Short mmCIF file of C-alpha atoms and ligand atoms in Angstrom, two decimals:
data_model
loop_
_atom_site.label_atom_id
_atom_site.label_comp_id
_atom_site.label_asym_id
_atom_site.label_seq_id
_atom_site.Cartn_x
_atom_site.Cartn_y
_atom_site.Cartn_z
CA UNK A 18 0.02 -0.03 -0.02
CA UNK A 19 1.43 3.42 -0.87
CA UNK A 20 2.36 5.57 2.13
CA UNK A 21 0.21 8.45 3.18
CA UNK A 22 1.42 11.87 1.94
CA UNK A 23 1.48 14.84 4.27
CA UNK A 24 1.32 18.03 2.19
CA UNK A 25 1.87 21.74 2.67
CA UNK A 26 -1.32 23.84 3.04
CA UNK A 27 -1.18 27.15 1.17
CA UNK A 28 -4.10 29.50 0.45
CA UNK A 29 -6.65 26.85 1.25
CA UNK A 30 -5.01 24.15 -0.94
CA UNK A 31 -2.94 21.12 -0.14
CA UNK A 32 0.28 21.56 -2.15
CA UNK A 33 3.11 19.16 -2.96
CA UNK A 34 6.71 20.30 -2.68
CA UNK A 35 9.66 19.10 -4.76
CA UNK A 36 11.26 16.80 -2.12
CA UNK A 37 9.91 14.43 0.42
CA UNK A 38 11.14 13.16 3.81
CA UNK A 39 9.90 10.35 6.00
CA UNK A 40 7.61 10.70 9.01
CA UNK A 41 8.70 8.05 11.47
CA UNK A 42 6.69 6.39 14.30
CA UNK A 43 9.04 6.49 17.41
CA UNK A 44 7.30 3.52 18.91
CA UNK A 45 8.62 0.99 16.32
CA UNK A 46 10.75 3.00 13.86
CA UNK A 47 8.23 2.44 10.98
CA UNK A 48 7.77 5.07 8.33
CA UNK A 49 4.16 6.21 8.54
CA UNK A 50 4.01 8.94 5.91
CA UNK A 51 6.06 10.83 3.35
CA UNK A 52 6.15 14.55 4.13
CA UNK A 53 6.30 17.09 1.29
CA UNK A 54 9.02 19.65 1.96
CA UNK A 55 8.35 23.28 1.07
CA UNK A 56 11.27 24.98 -0.80
CA UNK A 57 11.88 28.69 -0.69
CA UNK A 58 9.37 29.44 -3.48
CA UNK A 59 6.58 27.49 -1.67
CA UNK A 60 7.30 29.34 1.57
CA UNK A 61 7.04 32.53 -0.41
CA UNK A 62 3.70 31.47 -1.82
CA UNK A 63 2.48 30.75 1.76
CA UNK A 64 3.67 34.15 3.02
CA UNK A 65 2.12 35.99 0.02
CA UNK A 66 -1.18 34.08 0.56
CA UNK A 67 -1.11 35.05 4.26
CA UNK A 68 -0.36 38.71 3.27
CA UNK A 69 -3.28 38.78 0.91
CA UNK A 70 -5.61 37.22 3.54
CA UNK A 71 -4.67 39.73 6.23
CA UNK A 72 -5.31 42.57 3.78
CA UNK A 73 -8.64 41.02 2.74
CA UNK A 74 -11.77 39.73 4.42
CA UNK A 75 -9.93 38.46 7.55
CA UNK A 76 -8.08 41.69 8.16
CA UNK A 77 -11.38 43.55 7.97
CA UNK A 78 -13.35 41.06 10.11
CA UNK A 79 -14.77 42.19 13.46
CA UNK A 80 -13.62 40.71 16.78
CA UNK A 81 -17.09 39.17 17.23
CA UNK A 82 -16.75 37.36 13.80
CA UNK A 83 -13.22 36.15 14.55
CA UNK A 84 -14.11 34.93 17.97
CA UNK A 85 -17.17 33.02 16.62
CA UNK A 86 -14.91 31.31 14.00
CA UNK A 87 -12.30 30.39 16.57
CA UNK A 88 -15.00 28.74 18.66
CA UNK A 89 -15.96 26.79 15.55
CA UNK A 90 -12.39 25.63 15.22
CA UNK A 91 -12.42 24.38 18.80
CA UNK A 92 -15.75 22.56 18.20
CA UNK A 93 -14.36 21.03 14.98
CA UNK A 94 -11.19 19.86 16.82
CA UNK A 95 -13.45 18.10 19.33
CA UNK A 96 -15.54 16.60 16.59
CA UNK A 97 -12.44 14.97 15.13
CA UNK A 98 -10.94 14.28 18.56
CA UNK A 99 -9.94 10.66 17.78
CA UNK A 100 -8.25 11.58 14.55
CA UNK A 101 -6.14 14.17 16.32
CA UNK A 102 -5.26 11.78 19.07
CA UNK A 103 -4.30 9.10 16.62
CA UNK A 104 -2.11 11.44 14.55
CA UNK A 105 -0.36 12.86 17.53
CA UNK A 106 0.22 9.36 19.02
CA UNK A 107 1.62 8.01 15.67
CA UNK A 108 3.97 11.05 15.25
CA UNK A 109 5.27 11.41 18.83
CA UNK A 110 4.87 7.91 20.41
CA UNK A 111 3.21 9.54 23.34
CA UNK A 112 0.66 7.40 25.18
CA UNK A 113 -2.86 7.55 23.86
CA UNK A 114 -4.09 8.28 27.44
CA UNK A 115 -1.84 11.31 27.57
CA UNK A 116 -2.73 12.75 24.17
CA UNK A 117 -6.40 12.31 25.13
CA UNK A 118 -6.12 14.06 28.42
CA UNK A 119 -3.57 16.77 27.57
CA UNK A 120 -2.65 17.55 23.99
CA UNK A 121 -5.92 17.51 22.13
CA UNK A 122 -8.18 18.97 24.90
CA UNK A 123 -5.68 21.81 25.28
CA UNK A 124 -5.82 22.53 21.52
CA UNK A 125 -9.60 23.11 21.77
CA UNK A 126 -9.12 25.08 25.03
CA UNK A 127 -6.51 27.32 23.41
CA UNK A 128 -9.01 28.46 20.72
CA UNK A 129 -11.72 28.95 23.18
CA UNK A 130 -9.62 30.84 25.71
CA UNK A 131 -8.33 33.43 23.12
CA UNK A 132 -11.64 33.73 21.36
CA UNK A 133 -13.30 34.66 24.72
CA UNK A 134 -10.47 36.88 25.76
CA UNK A 135 -10.35 39.02 22.68
CA UNK A 136 -13.96 39.84 23.05
CA UNK A 137 -13.45 41.53 26.45
CA UNK A 138 -9.86 42.72 26.07
CA UNK A 139 -9.53 46.39 26.80
CA UNK A 140 -6.92 48.86 25.77
CA UNK A 141 -5.38 51.73 27.67
CA UNK A 142 -6.96 55.11 27.71
CA UNK A 143 -5.87 58.32 29.50
CA UNK A 144 -7.44 61.67 30.06
CA UNK A 145 -4.38 63.94 29.59
CA UNK A 146 -3.67 67.30 31.21
CA UNK A 147 -0.38 68.88 30.12
CA UNK A 148 1.59 71.28 32.33
CA UNK A 149 0.89 74.11 29.81
CA UNK A 150 -2.89 73.59 30.23
CA UNK A 151 -3.85 71.51 27.22
CA UNK A 152 -6.27 68.56 27.51
CA UNK A 153 -6.45 65.44 25.40
CA UNK A 154 -7.87 62.00 25.22
CA UNK A 155 -5.42 59.17 24.53
CA UNK A 156 -6.55 55.80 23.67
CA UNK A 157 -5.02 52.75 21.96
CA UNK A 158 -6.42 50.67 19.15
CA UNK A 159 -5.41 47.06 18.56
CA UNK A 160 -4.30 46.25 15.02
CA UNK A 161 -2.92 43.02 13.67
CA UNK A 162 0.82 42.66 13.11
CA UNK A 163 0.26 41.17 9.71
CA UNK A 164 1.75 37.78 8.83
CA UNK A 165 3.09 35.85 11.78
CA UNK A 166 5.58 33.02 11.33
CA UNK A 167 5.14 30.24 13.86
CA UNK A 168 7.78 27.62 14.38
CA UNK A 169 7.12 24.77 16.81
CA UNK A 170 8.82 21.65 18.30
CA UNK A 171 7.90 18.01 18.49
CA UNK A 172 7.10 17.37 22.12
CA UNK A 173 3.62 18.78 22.33
CA UNK A 174 3.05 19.57 18.66
CA UNK A 175 -0.66 20.43 18.59
CA UNK A 176 -0.76 22.03 22.00
CA UNK A 177 2.16 24.29 21.32
CA UNK A 178 1.08 25.20 17.78
CA UNK A 179 -2.46 26.19 18.79
CA UNK A 180 -1.12 28.10 21.85
CA UNK A 181 0.30 30.52 19.26
CA UNK A 182 -2.10 30.17 16.30
CA UNK A 183 -5.20 30.93 18.49
CA UNK A 184 -4.13 34.33 19.79
CA UNK A 185 -2.46 35.31 16.50
CA UNK A 186 -5.78 34.68 14.69
CA UNK A 187 -7.88 36.24 17.47
CA UNK A 188 -5.90 39.46 16.90
CA UNK A 189 -6.62 39.43 13.14
CA UNK A 190 -3.26 38.11 11.87
CA UNK A 191 -2.69 35.53 9.33
CA UNK A 192 -0.12 32.78 10.03
CA UNK A 193 2.34 30.60 8.30
CA UNK A 194 3.25 27.68 10.55
CA UNK A 195 6.32 25.40 10.27
CA UNK A 196 5.68 22.39 12.54
CA UNK A 197 8.61 20.21 13.54
CA UNK A 198 9.83 17.89 10.81
CA UNK A 199 9.38 15.03 13.36
CA UNK A 200 5.68 15.74 13.92
CA UNK A 201 3.99 17.16 10.79
CA UNK A 202 0.59 15.47 11.08
CA UNK A 203 -1.58 17.47 13.47
CA UNK A 204 -0.69 20.89 11.96
CA UNK A 205 -1.83 19.47 8.64
CA UNK A 206 -5.06 18.02 10.04
CA UNK A 207 -5.71 21.36 11.63
CA UNK A 208 -5.77 22.82 8.11
CA UNK A 209 -8.78 20.66 7.32
CA UNK A 210 -10.49 21.87 10.46
CA UNK A 211 -9.73 25.50 9.66
CA UNK A 212 -11.47 25.15 6.28
CA UNK A 213 -14.47 23.35 7.91
CA UNK A 214 -14.73 26.16 10.49
CA UNK A 215 -14.89 28.84 7.84
CA UNK A 216 -11.43 30.36 8.38
CA UNK A 217 -10.80 32.08 5.00
CA UNK A 218 -8.22 30.69 2.63
CA UNK A 219 -4.69 32.11 3.34
CA UNK A 220 -5.28 32.90 7.00
CA UNK A 221 -3.74 29.54 8.18
CA UNK A 222 -0.87 28.13 6.08
CA UNK A 223 1.39 25.19 6.83
CA UNK A 224 4.88 24.68 5.33
CA UNK A 225 6.84 21.53 6.10
CA UNK A 226 10.57 21.04 6.33
CA UNK A 227 13.62 21.47 8.45
CA UNK A 228 15.37 24.48 10.10
CA UNK A 229 18.59 25.72 8.51
CA UNK A 230 18.45 26.21 4.75
CA UNK A 231 14.94 24.77 4.68
CA UNK A 232 11.36 25.95 5.46
CA UNK A 233 12.14 27.19 8.97
CA UNK A 234 14.96 29.49 7.86
CA UNK A 235 13.18 30.56 4.67
CA UNK A 236 10.15 31.72 6.85
CA UNK A 237 12.16 33.51 9.46
CA UNK A 238 14.22 35.22 6.74
CA UNK A 239 11.23 36.36 4.69
CA UNK A 240 10.86 40.15 4.57
CA UNK A 241 7.05 39.96 4.47
CA UNK A 242 6.84 38.04 7.69
CA UNK A 243 5.94 40.64 10.32
CA UNK A 244 6.73 38.64 13.51
CA UNK A 245 8.21 35.35 14.50
CA UNK A 246 7.07 33.19 17.45
CA UNK A 247 9.14 30.19 18.24
CA UNK A 248 9.12 27.32 20.68
CA UNK A 249 12.20 25.01 20.74
CA UNK A 250 15.82 24.76 21.86
CA UNK A 251 17.74 27.81 23.13
CA UNK A 252 20.32 27.44 20.46
CA UNK A 253 17.78 27.46 17.66
CA UNK A 254 16.32 30.65 19.26
CA UNK A 255 19.68 32.24 19.10
CA UNK A 256 20.01 31.29 15.41
CA UNK A 257 16.51 32.67 14.56
CA UNK A 258 17.27 35.88 16.51
CA UNK A 259 20.32 36.50 14.31
CA UNK A 260 18.30 36.00 11.19
CA UNK A 261 15.36 38.21 12.16
CA UNK A 262 17.56 41.03 13.38
CA UNK A 263 18.11 41.94 9.69
CA UNK A 264 14.51 42.87 9.26
CA UNK A 265 13.90 43.92 12.92
CA UNK A 266 10.95 41.54 13.54
CA UNK A 267 9.39 41.20 16.95
CA UNK A 268 10.09 37.75 18.50
CA UNK A 269 8.54 35.72 21.19
CA UNK A 270 10.68 32.72 22.28
CA UNK A 271 9.79 29.80 24.57
CA UNK A 272 13.02 27.86 24.87
CA UNK A 273 14.73 25.14 26.86
CA UNK A 274 14.86 24.49 30.56
CA UNK A 275 16.70 22.71 33.38
CA UNK A 276 13.99 23.02 35.99
CA UNK A 277 14.21 22.30 39.63
CA UNK A 278 11.76 20.75 42.08
CA UNK A 279 12.35 21.60 45.75
CA UNK A 280 10.96 19.12 48.25
CA UNK A 281 10.78 20.20 51.86
CA UNK A 282 10.58 17.65 54.75
CA UNK A 283 7.24 19.10 55.72
CA UNK A 284 5.66 18.17 52.36
CA UNK A 285 2.72 15.80 51.96
CA UNK A 286 5.01 12.87 51.25
CA UNK A 287 2.81 10.70 49.04
CA UNK A 288 1.23 13.56 47.07
CA UNK A 289 4.73 15.05 46.54
CA UNK A 290 6.30 11.77 45.42
CA UNK A 291 3.52 11.31 42.88
CA UNK A 292 3.75 14.97 41.82
CA UNK A 293 7.50 14.92 41.40
CA UNK A 294 7.35 11.70 39.51
CA UNK A 295 4.89 13.23 36.99
CA UNK A 296 7.10 16.38 36.80
CA UNK A 297 10.08 14.21 35.85
CA UNK A 298 8.57 11.53 33.64
CA UNK A 299 5.45 13.00 31.92
CA UNK A 300 5.74 12.74 28.10
CA UNK A 301 8.97 10.69 28.70
CA UNK A 302 10.51 13.82 30.25
CA UNK A 303 10.05 15.74 27.04
CA UNK A 304 8.25 18.87 28.33
CA UNK A 305 10.22 22.05 28.70
CA UNK A 306 8.68 22.33 32.17
CA UNK A 307 9.83 18.86 33.38
CA UNK A 308 12.06 18.72 36.49
CA UNK A 309 15.51 17.34 35.75
CA UNK A 310 16.92 18.50 39.10
CA UNK A 311 15.16 17.49 42.25
CA UNK A 312 16.42 18.93 45.62
CA UNK A 313 15.17 17.12 48.71
CA UNK A 314 15.61 18.17 52.37
CA UNK A 315 18.09 15.82 53.98
CA UNK A 316 15.75 14.53 56.70
CA UNK A 317 13.58 12.73 54.05
CA UNK A 318 16.19 12.28 51.33
CA UNK A 319 16.59 8.51 51.40
CA UNK A 320 12.92 7.87 51.85
CA UNK A 321 12.13 10.20 49.01
CA UNK A 322 14.68 8.74 46.63
CA UNK A 323 13.18 5.28 47.41
CA UNK A 324 9.65 6.49 46.66
CA UNK A 325 10.72 8.14 43.41
CA UNK A 326 12.53 4.96 42.42
CA UNK A 327 9.28 3.00 43.22
CA UNK A 328 7.24 5.38 40.98
CA UNK A 329 9.76 5.17 38.09
CA UNK A 330 9.83 1.35 38.25
CA UNK A 331 6.14 1.11 38.38
CA UNK A 332 5.52 3.22 35.24
CA UNK A 333 3.97 1.10 32.51
CA UNK A 334 6.33 1.32 29.51
CA UNK A 335 4.92 0.05 26.31
CA UNK A 336 2.93 0.58 23.13
CA UNK A 337 1.49 4.12 22.99
CA UNK A 338 -1.75 2.62 21.77
CA UNK A 339 -2.49 0.71 24.93
CA UNK A 340 -4.60 2.67 27.46
CA UNK A 341 -2.44 1.50 30.38
CA UNK A 342 0.80 2.79 28.93
CA UNK A 343 2.34 5.66 30.93
CA UNK A 344 5.69 6.00 29.27
CA UNK A 345 6.38 5.90 25.50
CA UNK A 346 9.55 6.29 23.51
CA UNK A 347 11.56 9.44 23.01
CA UNK A 348 10.97 11.23 19.72
CA UNK A 349 13.77 9.77 17.53
CA UNK A 350 16.72 7.50 17.37
CA UNK A 351 18.96 10.61 17.19
CA UNK A 352 17.35 12.08 20.38
CA UNK A 353 17.65 8.67 22.14
CA UNK A 354 21.36 8.80 21.36
CA UNK A 355 21.57 12.12 23.03
CA UNK A 356 19.66 10.87 26.10
CA UNK A 357 21.78 7.80 26.35
CA UNK A 358 24.95 9.82 25.96
CA UNK A 359 23.93 11.70 29.16
CA UNK A 360 23.32 8.38 30.89
CA UNK A 361 26.86 7.45 30.06
CA UNK A 362 28.20 10.87 31.00
CA UNK A 363 26.44 10.65 34.43
CA UNK A 364 28.33 7.46 35.17
CA UNK A 365 31.58 9.11 34.02
CA UNK A 366 30.78 12.11 36.18
CA UNK A 367 30.52 9.79 39.21
CA UNK A 368 26.76 9.45 39.68
CA UNK A 369 25.15 6.79 41.67
CA UNK A 370 22.51 5.00 39.55
CA UNK A 371 19.22 4.59 41.49
CA UNK A 372 17.28 3.06 38.67
CA UNK A 373 17.23 2.78 34.88
CA UNK A 374 20.23 4.01 32.88
CA UNK A 375 19.55 1.89 29.71
CA UNK A 376 17.11 0.74 27.17
CA UNK A 377 14.04 -1.45 27.98
CA UNK A 378 13.61 -4.74 26.09
CA UNK A 379 10.20 -5.91 24.91
CA UNK A 380 10.79 -8.91 22.63
CA UNK A 381 8.44 -7.31 20.11
CA UNK A 382 8.36 -4.64 17.38
CA UNK A 383 8.83 -2.07 20.10
CA UNK A 384 12.51 -3.06 20.25
CA UNK A 385 12.76 -1.11 16.99
CA UNK A 386 11.36 1.92 18.74
CA UNK A 387 13.33 4.65 20.52
CA UNK A 388 12.68 3.77 24.19
CA UNK A 389 14.89 4.70 27.08
CA UNK A 390 14.42 3.62 30.71
CA UNK A 391 13.18 6.14 33.31
CA UNK A 392 16.33 6.97 35.17
CA UNK A 393 17.24 8.50 38.49
CA UNK A 394 20.76 9.56 39.60
CA UNK A 395 22.15 10.84 42.79
CA UNK A 396 25.66 11.86 43.95
CA UNK A 397 26.65 14.36 41.24
CA UNK A 398 28.46 17.63 42.01
CA UNK A 399 26.25 20.62 41.20
CA UNK A 400 28.77 21.66 38.54
CA UNK A 401 28.42 18.32 36.71
CA UNK A 402 27.30 18.69 33.07
CA UNK A 403 24.34 16.35 33.76
CA UNK A 404 23.12 18.79 36.42
CA UNK A 405 23.73 21.84 34.16
CA UNK A 406 22.62 20.78 30.70
CA UNK A 407 19.15 20.12 29.38
CA UNK A 408 18.71 16.42 28.56
CA UNK A 409 14.99 16.40 27.64
CA UNK A 410 14.46 12.76 28.53
CA UNK A 411 12.99 10.57 31.32
CA UNK A 412 15.74 11.42 33.83
CA UNK A 413 16.48 13.42 36.89
CA UNK A 414 19.27 13.95 39.45
CA UNK A 415 18.25 14.08 43.16
CA UNK A 416 20.41 16.00 45.59
CA UNK A 417 19.98 16.70 49.33
CA UNK A 418 19.85 20.08 50.95
CA UNK A 419 20.03 21.28 54.57
CA UNK A 420 18.61 24.81 54.50
CA UNK A 421 16.08 26.76 52.56
CA UNK A 422 18.64 29.19 51.48
CA UNK A 423 20.81 26.41 50.12
CA UNK A 424 17.87 24.92 48.17
CA UNK A 425 17.07 28.30 46.62
CA UNK A 426 20.62 28.94 45.71
CA UNK A 427 21.08 25.46 44.03
CA UNK A 428 17.80 25.73 42.17
CA UNK A 429 18.62 29.24 40.76
CA UNK A 430 22.22 28.23 39.76
CA UNK A 431 21.40 27.73 36.11
CA UNK A 432 21.57 29.68 32.85
CA UNK A 433 17.95 28.55 32.15
CA UNK A 434 14.84 29.74 34.09
CA UNK A 435 11.64 28.30 32.88
CA UNK A 436 9.75 26.62 35.81
CA UNK A 437 10.19 25.44 39.40
CA UNK A 438 8.01 23.51 41.70
CA UNK A 439 8.01 23.81 45.47
CA UNK A 440 6.64 21.09 47.68
CA UNK A 441 5.83 22.05 51.28
CA UNK A 442 2.73 22.25 53.60
CA UNK A 443 4.09 25.41 55.06
CA UNK A 444 2.13 28.13 53.28
CA UNK A 445 4.45 30.95 54.29
CA UNK A 446 7.43 28.98 53.11
CA UNK A 447 5.73 28.21 49.79
CA UNK A 448 5.14 31.93 49.09
CA UNK A 449 8.63 32.96 50.28
CA UNK A 450 10.54 30.33 48.26
CA UNK A 451 8.29 30.75 45.15
CA UNK A 452 9.04 34.48 45.06
CA UNK A 453 12.79 33.86 45.11
CA UNK A 454 12.79 31.52 42.09
CA UNK A 455 14.51 33.01 39.02
CA UNK A 456 12.01 31.55 36.55
CA UNK A 457 8.88 32.43 34.51
CA UNK A 458 6.57 30.11 36.43
CA UNK A 459 6.61 28.53 39.89
CA UNK A 460 4.16 25.95 41.06
CA UNK A 461 3.58 25.15 44.71
CA UNK A 462 2.40 21.60 45.49
CA UNK A 463 1.54 21.02 41.81
CA UNK A 464 3.11 21.04 38.39
CA UNK A 465 1.97 21.99 34.90
CA UNK A 466 -1.36 23.14 36.28
CA UNK A 467 -2.19 25.81 33.69
CA UNK A 468 -4.49 28.83 33.62
CA UNK A 469 -4.29 30.19 30.05
CA UNK A 470 -4.75 33.76 31.19
CA UNK A 471 -1.47 33.86 33.14
CA UNK A 472 1.94 35.11 31.94
CA UNK A 473 4.01 32.20 30.52
CA UNK A 474 7.61 32.35 29.42
CA UNK A 475 11.16 32.00 30.52
CA UNK A 476 14.08 33.78 31.97
CA UNK A 477 17.71 33.69 30.66
CA UNK A 478 18.23 30.92 28.12
CA UNK A 479 14.65 29.84 28.63
CA UNK A 480 13.15 32.57 26.51
CA UNK A 481 12.21 36.08 25.57
CA UNK A 482 8.83 37.59 26.33
CA UNK A 483 5.62 36.34 27.85
CA UNK A 484 2.55 34.72 26.25
CA UNK A 485 -0.69 33.79 27.84
CA UNK A 486 -3.80 35.90 28.34
CA UNK A 487 -3.29 39.61 27.58
CA UNK A 488 0.43 39.03 27.07
CA UNK A 489 -0.42 36.99 24.00
CA UNK A 490 -2.85 39.58 22.74
CA UNK A 491 -0.23 42.26 23.21
CA UNK A 492 2.47 40.37 21.37
CA UNK A 493 0.21 39.54 18.47
CA UNK A 494 -1.13 43.09 18.12
CA UNK A 495 0.33 46.40 17.10
CA UNK A 496 -0.98 48.94 19.55
CA UNK A 497 -1.64 52.28 17.87
CA UNK A 498 -2.13 55.20 20.30
CA UNK A 499 -4.45 57.99 19.21
CA UNK A 500 -4.18 61.37 20.99
CA UNK A 501 -7.15 63.71 20.50
CA UNK A 502 -6.86 67.29 21.60
CA UNK A 503 -9.88 68.26 23.66
P1 NAD B 612 14.45 22.65 17.88
O1 NAD B 612 14.85 23.98 18.27
O2 NAD B 612 15.43 21.69 17.34
O3 NAD B 612 13.32 22.77 16.74
C1 NAD B 612 12.14 23.47 16.89
C2 NAD B 612 11.63 23.98 15.54
O4 NAD B 612 12.59 24.86 15.01
C3 NAD B 612 11.42 22.89 14.55
O5 NAD B 612 10.33 23.14 13.78
C4 NAD B 612 12.74 23.04 13.69
O6 NAD B 612 12.57 22.56 12.31
C5 NAD B 612 12.90 24.54 13.63
N1 NAD B 612 14.26 25.00 13.43
C6 NAD B 612 15.40 24.43 13.73
N2 NAD B 612 16.43 25.19 13.36
C7 NAD B 612 15.96 26.35 12.79
C8 NAD B 612 16.48 27.52 12.19
N3 NAD B 612 17.81 27.71 12.12
N4 NAD B 612 15.59 28.46 11.73
C9 NAD B 612 14.30 28.25 11.74
N5 NAD B 612 13.70 27.15 12.29
C10 NAD B 612 14.50 26.18 12.82
O7 NAD B 612 13.60 22.05 19.10
P2 NAD B 612 13.01 20.58 19.22
O8 NAD B 612 14.14 19.55 19.28
O9 NAD B 612 11.97 20.40 18.29
O10 NAD B 612 12.28 20.61 20.65
C11 NAD B 612 12.93 20.36 21.91
C12 NAD B 612 13.44 21.68 22.47
O11 NAD B 612 12.32 22.58 22.64
C13 NAD B 612 13.88 21.50 23.94
O12 NAD B 612 15.09 22.30 24.13
C14 NAD B 612 12.78 22.03 24.78
O13 NAD B 612 13.16 22.45 26.03
C15 NAD B 612 12.25 23.11 23.96
N6 NAD B 612 10.87 23.39 24.19
C16 NAD B 612 10.54 24.52 24.88
C17 NAD B 612 9.21 24.81 25.21
C18 NAD B 612 8.88 26.03 25.98
O14 NAD B 612 7.64 26.33 26.10
N7 NAD B 612 9.79 26.80 26.51
C19 NAD B 612 8.24 23.93 24.81
C20 NAD B 612 8.61 22.82 24.13
C21 NAD B 612 9.91 22.50 23.84
O1 6OD B 613 1.07 25.12 28.64
C1 6OD B 613 1.50 25.85 27.76
O2 6OD B 613 0.92 26.84 27.38
C2 6OD B 613 2.87 25.65 27.22
N1 6OD B 613 3.30 26.58 26.29
C3 6OD B 613 3.58 24.60 27.60
C4 6OD B 613 4.91 24.34 27.23
C5 6OD B 613 5.43 23.15 27.43
C6 6OD B 613 6.72 22.81 26.98
O3 6OD B 613 7.11 21.76 26.53
#
């Protein structure tokens, strides 16, 4: 049987490129589709279609009309829930239970959240009195930026794509999206949904391909792209920043992390062990918010390490298609090599292996997949590379601390700064420690609990800017201030 083709989507049409690349299922290494790569000329077609759309019906649409259509997109995603789940599971290898509870519901929620927010979003207004006695009314109007280039990674493909597409469209922009080469399916399926929901042709365009010298670079380099929003590795963010500087585009970057969890002896032990286990292993550790560094107060250190070991060893590793599976493969053979190289490095750096450290064996087709064991280390120096560098796999290092000050100082000793979680039943301590974290988001007694109206973004190597709620609307709008002499 011929393989499925995943095509580019430009101006409301599915379009073939000149070259193809394989879409691989990480659970067994099989090729599931051939993806059509967009060359520079196709990327230009997509940008021109988006430009035409933003100057046409879409650009002139009212907020009420746009919000109604975004609600239709959310409804249409839910109507094809199982298709989205199946596509996301096949591309990423993530467990079907996870895609059903996190990725696809969040895609619909992203559209609803920004459709509702834009309807009630205010702008600043000032009654002005100048020192020389003049009066004026100042008020801002919100205008679209124009064409927004959206570049996304493979770990939460649909969730992270729609997190940017929804506010960009709510603000009246058109978009050209470049999903990760590893996970092209759901962005393409979303094109069908956009059409069905009545989003005009040219408003949502998809180009497939890679980064350097491919669709990603062609998009960021394009002079008619008015802004770039990117989620991915910090190094890629740096490369994109260089490129966009030539045309001075606004950028929003959600980048890598090396997040800490701080566990105090007064925590609710069981709830914390479960919570930290989820923070380390969810999505096989491939969430930019995952905790790769766990700091535990010495009084409960041994007991906590035992509990985390128990959790890791009880995770059901297996086929993503089985409902009971809790841990799938990592995204690719190349990424598994990277994760395993850190497992090796941890040994060389003198770590004590608590559990894992290798590759699971199944005696089935899954042995051709890209699985890595959930892994816990202790005993590394804080300066070890395994403690400093983002691994992005199912792994953490656990270290003891004696005082609150020491825990804060170790947690903040990183060039990244995305997320932290604090585990304590002492409310005062929870507030006090959370406020000292040098990150964009701190959770207390929970992790990855999201309110889409809140600021979201990173510090240092973890990103530039904030999205979420009004922060997204402000990034995806050009605010034009009008001053009227009274
Ligand atoms: P990546 O940076 O390799 O790729 C992300 C996207 O950028 C892909 O679509 C890729 O094709 C494209 N790209 C690569 N080089 C490019 C270039 N020079 N110009 C334009 N586009 C280019 O990231 P990844 O491996 O897909 O994802 C994993 C990384 O993403 C991890 O570092 C993780 O922490 C980070 N991440 C961060 C967040 C966040 O919200 N902060 C969320 C998810 C993932
Ligand atoms: O929840 C979100 O809105 C979000 N952007 C999550 C990012 C997860 C990173 O992998």
